[in-house]
Short mmCIF file of N, CA and C in Angstrom, two decimals:
data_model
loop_
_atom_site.label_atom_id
_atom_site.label_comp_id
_atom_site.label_asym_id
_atom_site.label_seq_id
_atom_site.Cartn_x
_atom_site.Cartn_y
_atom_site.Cartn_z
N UNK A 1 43.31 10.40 74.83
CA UNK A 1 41.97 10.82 75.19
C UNK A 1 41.74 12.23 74.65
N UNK A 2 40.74 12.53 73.93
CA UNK A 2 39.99 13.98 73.67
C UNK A 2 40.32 14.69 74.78
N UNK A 3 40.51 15.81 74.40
CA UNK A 3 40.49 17.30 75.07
C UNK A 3 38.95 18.24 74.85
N UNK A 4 38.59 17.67 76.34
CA UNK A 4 37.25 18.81 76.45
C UNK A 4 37.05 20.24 76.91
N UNK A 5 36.32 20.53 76.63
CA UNK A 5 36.02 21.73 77.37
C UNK A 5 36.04 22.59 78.60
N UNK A 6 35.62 21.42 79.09
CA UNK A 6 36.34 21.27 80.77
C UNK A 6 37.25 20.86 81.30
N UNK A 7 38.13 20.03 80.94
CA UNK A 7 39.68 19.94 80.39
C UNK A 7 40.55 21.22 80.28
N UNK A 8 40.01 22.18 79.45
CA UNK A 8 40.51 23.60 79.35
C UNK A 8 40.42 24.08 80.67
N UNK A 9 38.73 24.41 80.92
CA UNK A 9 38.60 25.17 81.91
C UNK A 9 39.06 25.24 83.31
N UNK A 10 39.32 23.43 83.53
CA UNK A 10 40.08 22.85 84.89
C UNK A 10 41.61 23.00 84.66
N UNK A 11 42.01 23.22 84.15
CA UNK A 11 43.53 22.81 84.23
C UNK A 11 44.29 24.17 84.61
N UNK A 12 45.20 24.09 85.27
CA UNK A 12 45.86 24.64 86.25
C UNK A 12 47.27 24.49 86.05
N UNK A 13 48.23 25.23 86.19
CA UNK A 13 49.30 25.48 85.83
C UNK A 13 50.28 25.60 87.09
N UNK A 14 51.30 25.19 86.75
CA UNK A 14 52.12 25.34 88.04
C UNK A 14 53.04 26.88 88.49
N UNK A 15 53.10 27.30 89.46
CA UNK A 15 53.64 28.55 88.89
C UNK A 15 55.13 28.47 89.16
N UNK A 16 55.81 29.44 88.64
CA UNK A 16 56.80 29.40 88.83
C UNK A 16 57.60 31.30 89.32
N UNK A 17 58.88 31.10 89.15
CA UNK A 17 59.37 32.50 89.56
C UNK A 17 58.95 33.49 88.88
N UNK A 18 59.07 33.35 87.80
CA UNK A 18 58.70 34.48 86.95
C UNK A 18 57.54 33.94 85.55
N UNK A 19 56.61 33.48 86.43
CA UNK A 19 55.23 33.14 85.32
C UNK A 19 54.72 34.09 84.92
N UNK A 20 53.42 33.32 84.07
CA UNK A 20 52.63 34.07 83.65
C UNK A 20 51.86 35.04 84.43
N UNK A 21 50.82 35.85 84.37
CA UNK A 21 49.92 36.79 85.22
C UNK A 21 48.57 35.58 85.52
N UNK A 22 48.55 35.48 86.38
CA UNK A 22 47.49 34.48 86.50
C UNK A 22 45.95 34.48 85.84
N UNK A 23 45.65 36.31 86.71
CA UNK A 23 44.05 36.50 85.53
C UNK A 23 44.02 36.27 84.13
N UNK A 24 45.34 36.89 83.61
CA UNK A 24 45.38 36.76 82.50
C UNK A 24 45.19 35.24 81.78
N UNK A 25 45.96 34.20 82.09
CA UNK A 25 45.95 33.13 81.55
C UNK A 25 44.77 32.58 82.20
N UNK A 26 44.28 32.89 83.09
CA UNK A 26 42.45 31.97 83.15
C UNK A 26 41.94 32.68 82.32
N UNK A 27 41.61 33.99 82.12
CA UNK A 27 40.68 34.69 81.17
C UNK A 27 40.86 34.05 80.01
N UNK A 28 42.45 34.03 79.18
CA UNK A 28 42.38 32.89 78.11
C UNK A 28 42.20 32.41 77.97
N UNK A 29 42.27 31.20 78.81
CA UNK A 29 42.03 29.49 79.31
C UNK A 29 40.22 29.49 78.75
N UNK A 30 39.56 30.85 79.53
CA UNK A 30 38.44 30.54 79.80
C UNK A 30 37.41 30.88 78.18
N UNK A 31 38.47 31.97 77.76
CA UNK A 31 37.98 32.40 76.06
C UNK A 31 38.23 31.26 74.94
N UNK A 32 39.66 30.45 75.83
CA UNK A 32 39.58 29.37 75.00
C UNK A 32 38.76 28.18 75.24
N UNK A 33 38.55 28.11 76.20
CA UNK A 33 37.34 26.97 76.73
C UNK A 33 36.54 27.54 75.95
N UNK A 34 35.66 28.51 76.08
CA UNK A 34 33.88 28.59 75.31
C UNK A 34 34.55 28.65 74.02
N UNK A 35 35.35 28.91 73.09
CA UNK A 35 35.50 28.63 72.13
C UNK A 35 35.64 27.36 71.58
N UNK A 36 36.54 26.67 72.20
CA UNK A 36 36.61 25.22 72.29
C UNK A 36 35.23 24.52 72.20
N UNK A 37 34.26 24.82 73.30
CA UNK A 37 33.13 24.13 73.61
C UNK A 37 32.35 24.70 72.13
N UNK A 38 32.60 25.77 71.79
CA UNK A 38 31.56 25.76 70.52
C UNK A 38 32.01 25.05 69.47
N UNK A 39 33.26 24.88 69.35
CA UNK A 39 34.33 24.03 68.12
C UNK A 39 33.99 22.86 68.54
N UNK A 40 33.87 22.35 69.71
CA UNK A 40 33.47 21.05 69.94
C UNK A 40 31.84 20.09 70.40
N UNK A 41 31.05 21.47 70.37
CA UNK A 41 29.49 21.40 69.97
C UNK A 41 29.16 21.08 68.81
N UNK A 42 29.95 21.95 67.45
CA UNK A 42 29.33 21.52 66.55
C UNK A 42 30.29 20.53 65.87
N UNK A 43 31.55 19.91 66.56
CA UNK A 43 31.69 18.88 65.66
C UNK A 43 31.12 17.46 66.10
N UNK A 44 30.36 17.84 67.26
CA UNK A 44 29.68 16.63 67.76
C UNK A 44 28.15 16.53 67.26
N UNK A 45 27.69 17.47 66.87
CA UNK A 45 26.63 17.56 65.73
C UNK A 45 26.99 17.47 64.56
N UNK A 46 27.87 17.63 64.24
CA UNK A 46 28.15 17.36 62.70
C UNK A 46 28.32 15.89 62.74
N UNK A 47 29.17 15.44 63.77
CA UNK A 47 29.07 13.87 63.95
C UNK A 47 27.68 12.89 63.61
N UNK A 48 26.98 13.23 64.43
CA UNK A 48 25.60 13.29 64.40
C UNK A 48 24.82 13.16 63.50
N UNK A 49 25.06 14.27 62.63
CA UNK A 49 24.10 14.96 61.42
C UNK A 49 25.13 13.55 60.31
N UNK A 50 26.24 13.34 60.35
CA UNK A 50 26.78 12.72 59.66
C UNK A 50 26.73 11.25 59.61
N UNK A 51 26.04 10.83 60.77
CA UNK A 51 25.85 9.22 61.81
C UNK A 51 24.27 8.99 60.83
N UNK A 52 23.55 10.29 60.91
CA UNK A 52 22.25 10.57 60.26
C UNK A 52 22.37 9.98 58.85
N UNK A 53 23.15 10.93 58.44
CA UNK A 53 23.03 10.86 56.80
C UNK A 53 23.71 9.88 56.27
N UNK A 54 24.42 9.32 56.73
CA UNK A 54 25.26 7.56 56.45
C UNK A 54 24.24 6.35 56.46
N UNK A 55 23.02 6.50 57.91
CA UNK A 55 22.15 5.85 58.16
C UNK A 55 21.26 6.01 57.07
N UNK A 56 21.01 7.49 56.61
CA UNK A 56 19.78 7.71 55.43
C UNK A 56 20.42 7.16 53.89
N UNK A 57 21.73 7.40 54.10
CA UNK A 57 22.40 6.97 52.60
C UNK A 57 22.45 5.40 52.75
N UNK A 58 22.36 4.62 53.69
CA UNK A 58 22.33 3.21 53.35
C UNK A 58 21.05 2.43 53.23
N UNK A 59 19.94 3.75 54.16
CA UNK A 59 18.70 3.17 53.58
C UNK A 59 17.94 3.49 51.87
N UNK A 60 18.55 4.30 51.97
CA UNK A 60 18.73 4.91 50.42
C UNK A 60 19.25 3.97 49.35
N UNK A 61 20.23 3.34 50.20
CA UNK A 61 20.73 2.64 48.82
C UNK A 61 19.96 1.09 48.56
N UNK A 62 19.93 0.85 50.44
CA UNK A 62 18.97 -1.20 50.58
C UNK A 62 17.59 -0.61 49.38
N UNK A 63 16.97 0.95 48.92
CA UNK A 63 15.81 0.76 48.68
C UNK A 63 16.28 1.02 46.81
N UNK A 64 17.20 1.48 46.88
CA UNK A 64 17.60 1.97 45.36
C UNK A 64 18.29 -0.15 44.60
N UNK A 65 18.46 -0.44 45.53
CA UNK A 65 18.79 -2.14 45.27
C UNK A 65 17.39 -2.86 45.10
N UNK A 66 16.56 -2.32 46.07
CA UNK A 66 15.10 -3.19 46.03
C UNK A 66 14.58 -2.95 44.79
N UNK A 67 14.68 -1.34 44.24
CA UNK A 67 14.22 -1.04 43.07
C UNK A 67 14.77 -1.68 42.04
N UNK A 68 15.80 -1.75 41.94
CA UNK A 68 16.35 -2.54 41.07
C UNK A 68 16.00 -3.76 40.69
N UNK A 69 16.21 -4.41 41.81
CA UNK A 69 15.51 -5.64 41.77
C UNK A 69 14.24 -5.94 41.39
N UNK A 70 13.45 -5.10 41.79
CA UNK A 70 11.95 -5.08 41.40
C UNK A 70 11.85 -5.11 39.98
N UNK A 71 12.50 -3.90 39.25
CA UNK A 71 12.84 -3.83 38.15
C UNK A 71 13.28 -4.72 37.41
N UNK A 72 14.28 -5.51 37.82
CA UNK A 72 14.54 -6.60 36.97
C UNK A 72 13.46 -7.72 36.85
N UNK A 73 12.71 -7.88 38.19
CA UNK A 73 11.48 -8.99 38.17
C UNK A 73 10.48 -8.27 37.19
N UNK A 74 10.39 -7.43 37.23
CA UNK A 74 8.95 -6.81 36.50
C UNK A 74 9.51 -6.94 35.04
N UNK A 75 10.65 -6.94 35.00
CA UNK A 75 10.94 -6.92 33.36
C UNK A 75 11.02 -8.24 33.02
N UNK A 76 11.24 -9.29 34.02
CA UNK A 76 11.67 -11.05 32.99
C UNK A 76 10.14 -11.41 33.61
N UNK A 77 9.03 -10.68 34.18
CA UNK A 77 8.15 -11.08 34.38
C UNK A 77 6.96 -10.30 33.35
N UNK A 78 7.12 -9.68 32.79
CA UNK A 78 6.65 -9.06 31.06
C UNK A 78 7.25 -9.98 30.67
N UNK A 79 8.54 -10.13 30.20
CA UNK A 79 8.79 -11.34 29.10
C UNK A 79 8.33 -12.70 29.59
N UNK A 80 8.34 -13.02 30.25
CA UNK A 80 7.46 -14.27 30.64
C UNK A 80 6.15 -14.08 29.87
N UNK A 81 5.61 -12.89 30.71
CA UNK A 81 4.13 -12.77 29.62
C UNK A 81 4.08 -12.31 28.82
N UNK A 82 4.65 -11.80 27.51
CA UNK A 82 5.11 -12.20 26.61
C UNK A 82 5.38 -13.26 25.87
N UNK A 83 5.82 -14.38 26.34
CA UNK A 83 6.47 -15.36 25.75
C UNK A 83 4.90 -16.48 25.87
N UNK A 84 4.61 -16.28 27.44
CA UNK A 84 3.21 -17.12 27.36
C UNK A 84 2.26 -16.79 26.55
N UNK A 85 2.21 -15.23 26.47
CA UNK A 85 0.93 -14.85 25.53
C UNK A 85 1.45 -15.06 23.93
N UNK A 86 2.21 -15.38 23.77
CA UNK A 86 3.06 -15.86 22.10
C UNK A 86 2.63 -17.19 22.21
N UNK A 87 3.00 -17.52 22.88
CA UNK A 87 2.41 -19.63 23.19
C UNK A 87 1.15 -19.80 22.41
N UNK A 88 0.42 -18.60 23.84
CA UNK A 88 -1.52 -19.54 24.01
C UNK A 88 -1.67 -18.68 22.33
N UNK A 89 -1.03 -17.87 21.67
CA UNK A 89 -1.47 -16.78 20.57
C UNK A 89 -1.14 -18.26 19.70
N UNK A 90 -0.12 -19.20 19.60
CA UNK A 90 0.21 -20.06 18.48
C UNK A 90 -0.65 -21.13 18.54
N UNK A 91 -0.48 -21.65 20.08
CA UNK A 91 -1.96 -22.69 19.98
C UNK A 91 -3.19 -22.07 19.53
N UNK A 92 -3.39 -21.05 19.81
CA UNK A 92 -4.66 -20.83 19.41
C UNK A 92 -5.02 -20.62 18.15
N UNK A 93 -4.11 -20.26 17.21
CA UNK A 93 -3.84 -20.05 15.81
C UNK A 93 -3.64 -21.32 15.12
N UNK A 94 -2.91 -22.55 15.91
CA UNK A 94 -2.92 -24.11 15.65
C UNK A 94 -4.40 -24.44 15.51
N UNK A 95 -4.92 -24.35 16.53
CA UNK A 95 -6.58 -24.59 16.39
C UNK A 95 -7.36 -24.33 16.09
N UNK A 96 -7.22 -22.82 15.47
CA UNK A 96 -8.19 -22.65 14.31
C UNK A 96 -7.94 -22.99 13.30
N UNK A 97 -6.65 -23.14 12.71
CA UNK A 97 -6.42 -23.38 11.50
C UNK A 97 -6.82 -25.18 11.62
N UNK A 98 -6.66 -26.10 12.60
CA UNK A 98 -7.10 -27.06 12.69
C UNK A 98 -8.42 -27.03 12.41
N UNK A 99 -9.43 -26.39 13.09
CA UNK A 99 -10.92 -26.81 13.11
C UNK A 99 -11.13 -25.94 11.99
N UNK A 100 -10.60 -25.02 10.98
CA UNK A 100 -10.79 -24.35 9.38
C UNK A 100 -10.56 -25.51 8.66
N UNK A 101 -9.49 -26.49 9.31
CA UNK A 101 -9.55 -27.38 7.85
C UNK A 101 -10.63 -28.39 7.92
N UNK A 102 -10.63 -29.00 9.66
CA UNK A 102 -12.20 -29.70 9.68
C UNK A 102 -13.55 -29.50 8.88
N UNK A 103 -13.51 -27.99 9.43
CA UNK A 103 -14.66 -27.44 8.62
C UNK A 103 -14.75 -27.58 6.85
N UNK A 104 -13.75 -27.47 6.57
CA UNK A 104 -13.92 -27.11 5.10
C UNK A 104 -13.60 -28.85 5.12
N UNK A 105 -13.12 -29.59 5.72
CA UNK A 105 -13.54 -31.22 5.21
C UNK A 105 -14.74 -31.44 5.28
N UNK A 106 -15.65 -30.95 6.09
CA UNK A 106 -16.85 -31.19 6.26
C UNK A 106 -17.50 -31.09 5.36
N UNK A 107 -17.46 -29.63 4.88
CA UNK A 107 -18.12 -28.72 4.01
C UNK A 107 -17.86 -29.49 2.64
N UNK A 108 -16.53 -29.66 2.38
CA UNK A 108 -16.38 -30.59 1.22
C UNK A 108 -16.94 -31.88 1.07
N UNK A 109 -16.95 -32.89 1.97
CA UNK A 109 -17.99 -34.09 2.12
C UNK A 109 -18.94 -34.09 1.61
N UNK A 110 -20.01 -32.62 2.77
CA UNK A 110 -21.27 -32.72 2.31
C UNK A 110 -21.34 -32.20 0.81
N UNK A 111 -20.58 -31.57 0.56
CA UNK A 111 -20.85 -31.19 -0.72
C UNK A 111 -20.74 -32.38 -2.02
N UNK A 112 -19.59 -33.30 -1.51
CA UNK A 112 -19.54 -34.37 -2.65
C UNK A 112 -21.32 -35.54 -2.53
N UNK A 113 -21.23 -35.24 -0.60
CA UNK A 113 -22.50 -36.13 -0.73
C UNK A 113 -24.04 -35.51 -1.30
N UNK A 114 -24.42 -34.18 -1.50
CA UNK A 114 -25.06 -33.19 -2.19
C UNK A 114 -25.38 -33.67 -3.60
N UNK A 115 -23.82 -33.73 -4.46
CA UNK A 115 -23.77 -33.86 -6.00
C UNK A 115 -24.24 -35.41 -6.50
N UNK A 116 -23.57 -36.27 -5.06
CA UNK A 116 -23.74 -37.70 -5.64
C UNK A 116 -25.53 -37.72 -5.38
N UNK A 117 -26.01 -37.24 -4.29
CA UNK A 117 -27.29 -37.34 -4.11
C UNK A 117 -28.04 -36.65 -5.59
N UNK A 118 -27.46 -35.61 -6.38
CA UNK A 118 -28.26 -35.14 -7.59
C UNK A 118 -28.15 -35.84 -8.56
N UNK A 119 -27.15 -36.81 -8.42
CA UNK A 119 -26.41 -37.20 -9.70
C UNK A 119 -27.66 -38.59 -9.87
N UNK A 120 -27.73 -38.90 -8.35
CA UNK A 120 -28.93 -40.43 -8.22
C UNK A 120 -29.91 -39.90 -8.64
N UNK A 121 -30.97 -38.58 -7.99
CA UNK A 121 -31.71 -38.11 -8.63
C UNK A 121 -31.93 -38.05 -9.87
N UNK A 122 -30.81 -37.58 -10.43
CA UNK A 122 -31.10 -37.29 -12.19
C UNK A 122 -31.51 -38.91 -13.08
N UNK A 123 -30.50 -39.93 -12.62
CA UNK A 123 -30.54 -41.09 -13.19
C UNK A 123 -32.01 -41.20 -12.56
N UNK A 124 -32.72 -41.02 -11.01
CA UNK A 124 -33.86 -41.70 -11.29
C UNK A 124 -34.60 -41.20 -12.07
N UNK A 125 -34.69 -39.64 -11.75
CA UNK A 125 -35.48 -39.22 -12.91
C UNK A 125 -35.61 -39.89 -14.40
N UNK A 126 -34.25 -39.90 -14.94
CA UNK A 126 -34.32 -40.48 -16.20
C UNK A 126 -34.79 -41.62 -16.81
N UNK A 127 -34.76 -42.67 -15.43
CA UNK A 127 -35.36 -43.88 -15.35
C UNK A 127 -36.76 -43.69 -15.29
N UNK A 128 -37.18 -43.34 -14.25
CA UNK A 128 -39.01 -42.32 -14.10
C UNK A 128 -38.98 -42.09 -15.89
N UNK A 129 -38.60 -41.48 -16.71
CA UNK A 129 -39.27 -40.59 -17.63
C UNK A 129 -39.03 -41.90 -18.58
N UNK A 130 -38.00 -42.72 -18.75
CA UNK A 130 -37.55 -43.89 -19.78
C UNK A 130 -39.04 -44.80 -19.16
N UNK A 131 -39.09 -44.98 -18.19
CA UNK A 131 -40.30 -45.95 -18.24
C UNK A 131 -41.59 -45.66 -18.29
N UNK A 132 -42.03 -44.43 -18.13
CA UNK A 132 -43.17 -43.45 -18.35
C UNK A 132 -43.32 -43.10 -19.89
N UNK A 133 -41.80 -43.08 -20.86
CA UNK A 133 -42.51 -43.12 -22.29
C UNK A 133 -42.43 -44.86 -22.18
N UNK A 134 -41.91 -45.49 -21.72
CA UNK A 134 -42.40 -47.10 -22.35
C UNK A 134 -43.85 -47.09 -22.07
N UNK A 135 -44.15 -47.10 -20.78
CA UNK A 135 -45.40 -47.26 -20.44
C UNK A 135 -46.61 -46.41 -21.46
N UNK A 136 -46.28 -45.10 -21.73
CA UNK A 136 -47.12 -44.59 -22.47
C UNK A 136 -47.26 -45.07 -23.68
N UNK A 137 -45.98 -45.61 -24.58
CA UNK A 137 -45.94 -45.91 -25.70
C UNK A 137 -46.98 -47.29 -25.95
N UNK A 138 -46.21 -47.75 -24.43
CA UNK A 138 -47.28 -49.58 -24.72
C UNK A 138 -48.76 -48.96 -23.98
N UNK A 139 -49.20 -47.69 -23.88
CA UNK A 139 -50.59 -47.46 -23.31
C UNK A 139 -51.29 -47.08 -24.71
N UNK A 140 -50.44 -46.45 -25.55
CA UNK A 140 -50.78 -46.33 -27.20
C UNK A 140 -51.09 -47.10 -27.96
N UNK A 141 -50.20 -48.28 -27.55
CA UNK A 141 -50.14 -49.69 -28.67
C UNK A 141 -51.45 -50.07 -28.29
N UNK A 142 -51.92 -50.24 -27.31
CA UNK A 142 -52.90 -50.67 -26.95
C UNK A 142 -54.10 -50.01 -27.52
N UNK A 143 -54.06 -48.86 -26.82
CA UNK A 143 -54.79 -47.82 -27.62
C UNK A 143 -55.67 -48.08 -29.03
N UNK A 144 -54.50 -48.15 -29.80
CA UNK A 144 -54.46 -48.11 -31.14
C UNK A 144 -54.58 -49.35 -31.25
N UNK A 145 -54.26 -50.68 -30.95
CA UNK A 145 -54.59 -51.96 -31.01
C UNK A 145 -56.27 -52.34 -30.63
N UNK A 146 -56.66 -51.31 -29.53
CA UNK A 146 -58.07 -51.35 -29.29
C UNK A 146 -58.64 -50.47 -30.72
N UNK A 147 -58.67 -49.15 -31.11
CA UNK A 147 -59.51 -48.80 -31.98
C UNK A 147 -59.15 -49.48 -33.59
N UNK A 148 -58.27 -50.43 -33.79
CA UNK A 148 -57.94 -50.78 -34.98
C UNK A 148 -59.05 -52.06 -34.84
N UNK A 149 -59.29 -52.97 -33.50
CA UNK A 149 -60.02 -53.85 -33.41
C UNK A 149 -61.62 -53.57 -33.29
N UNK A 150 -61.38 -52.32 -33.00
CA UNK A 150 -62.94 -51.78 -33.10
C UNK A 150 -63.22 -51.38 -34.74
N UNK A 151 -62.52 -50.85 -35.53
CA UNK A 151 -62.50 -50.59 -36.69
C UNK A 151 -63.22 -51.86 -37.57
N UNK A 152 -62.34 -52.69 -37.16
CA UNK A 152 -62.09 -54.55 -37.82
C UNK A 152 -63.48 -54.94 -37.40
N UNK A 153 -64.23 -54.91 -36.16
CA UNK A 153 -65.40 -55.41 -35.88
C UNK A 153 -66.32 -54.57 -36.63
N UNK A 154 -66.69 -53.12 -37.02
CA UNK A 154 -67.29 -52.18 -37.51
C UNK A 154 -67.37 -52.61 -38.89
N UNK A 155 -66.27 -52.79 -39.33
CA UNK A 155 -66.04 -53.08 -40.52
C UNK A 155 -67.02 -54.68 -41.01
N UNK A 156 -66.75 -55.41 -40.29
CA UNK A 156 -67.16 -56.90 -40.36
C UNK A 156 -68.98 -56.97 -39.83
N UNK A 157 -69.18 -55.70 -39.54
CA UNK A 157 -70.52 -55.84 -38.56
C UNK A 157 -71.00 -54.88 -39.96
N UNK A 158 -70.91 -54.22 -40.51
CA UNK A 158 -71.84 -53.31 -41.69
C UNK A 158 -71.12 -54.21 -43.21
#
């Protein structure tokens, strides 16, 4: 068992023939008691202060672990987004380059259907203008078949 303060101060000695001086050894007893009691004040605060700082160093550490941890989530949780925003970045780069080539199939279509549509044009035209000189030519023959017969009657009439 610990030795207290009052332990010192109570304890009592037996005497004998030729002891100690009695005042004397209480006055010690008693210089050593309050000394004692201050040697044993502050190692019961230091206890204390030390019960403290064990308690603060382990909450210190559950929060220096949480950080950590946090830390590690916040970091595979960037690479996550990261990795998703690389994804939706490739699909989305899949699909334009998909609907670029649509487009330019499109664009190419209409364009072949454009040329074939000029190409009909031109032949009708050419057809239009081939039968517009026939027609004119046989509107000539005629023409000229009428004033040659008018000639022939003129001729036959004087």
């Amino acid at each position: 068992m610990p030795l207290t303060p009052i332990d010192i101060e109570n304890k009592e000695f037996r005497k004998g023939v030729r002891g100690y001086n009695t005042e004397e050894v209480d006055k010690f007893l008693q210089t050593v008691s309050r000394e004692f009691e201050v040697v044993y004040t502050e190692n019961f605060e230091l206890r204390e202060r030390l019960q403290r700082s064990e308690a603060e160093l382990k909450n210190y550490k559950q929060i220096e672990t949480t950080l950590q941890q946090t830390m590690v989530l916040a970091q595979q949780t960037a690479e996550e987004v990261k990795h998703a925003a690389r994804r939706e970045a490739d699909v989305f780069l899949k699909e334009a380059e998909l609907e670029k080539e649509r487009l330019l199939n499109e664009a190419q279509r209409k364009w072949e259907h454009v040329n074939e549509e000029i190409e009909e044009l031109q032949k009708r035209r050419e057809l239009i203008r081939t039968q517009l000189k026939t027609f004119l030519r046989a509107q000539l023959e005629l023409a000229d078949a009428f004033e040659q017969e008018q000639r022939e009657q003129r001729d036959r009439v004087s």
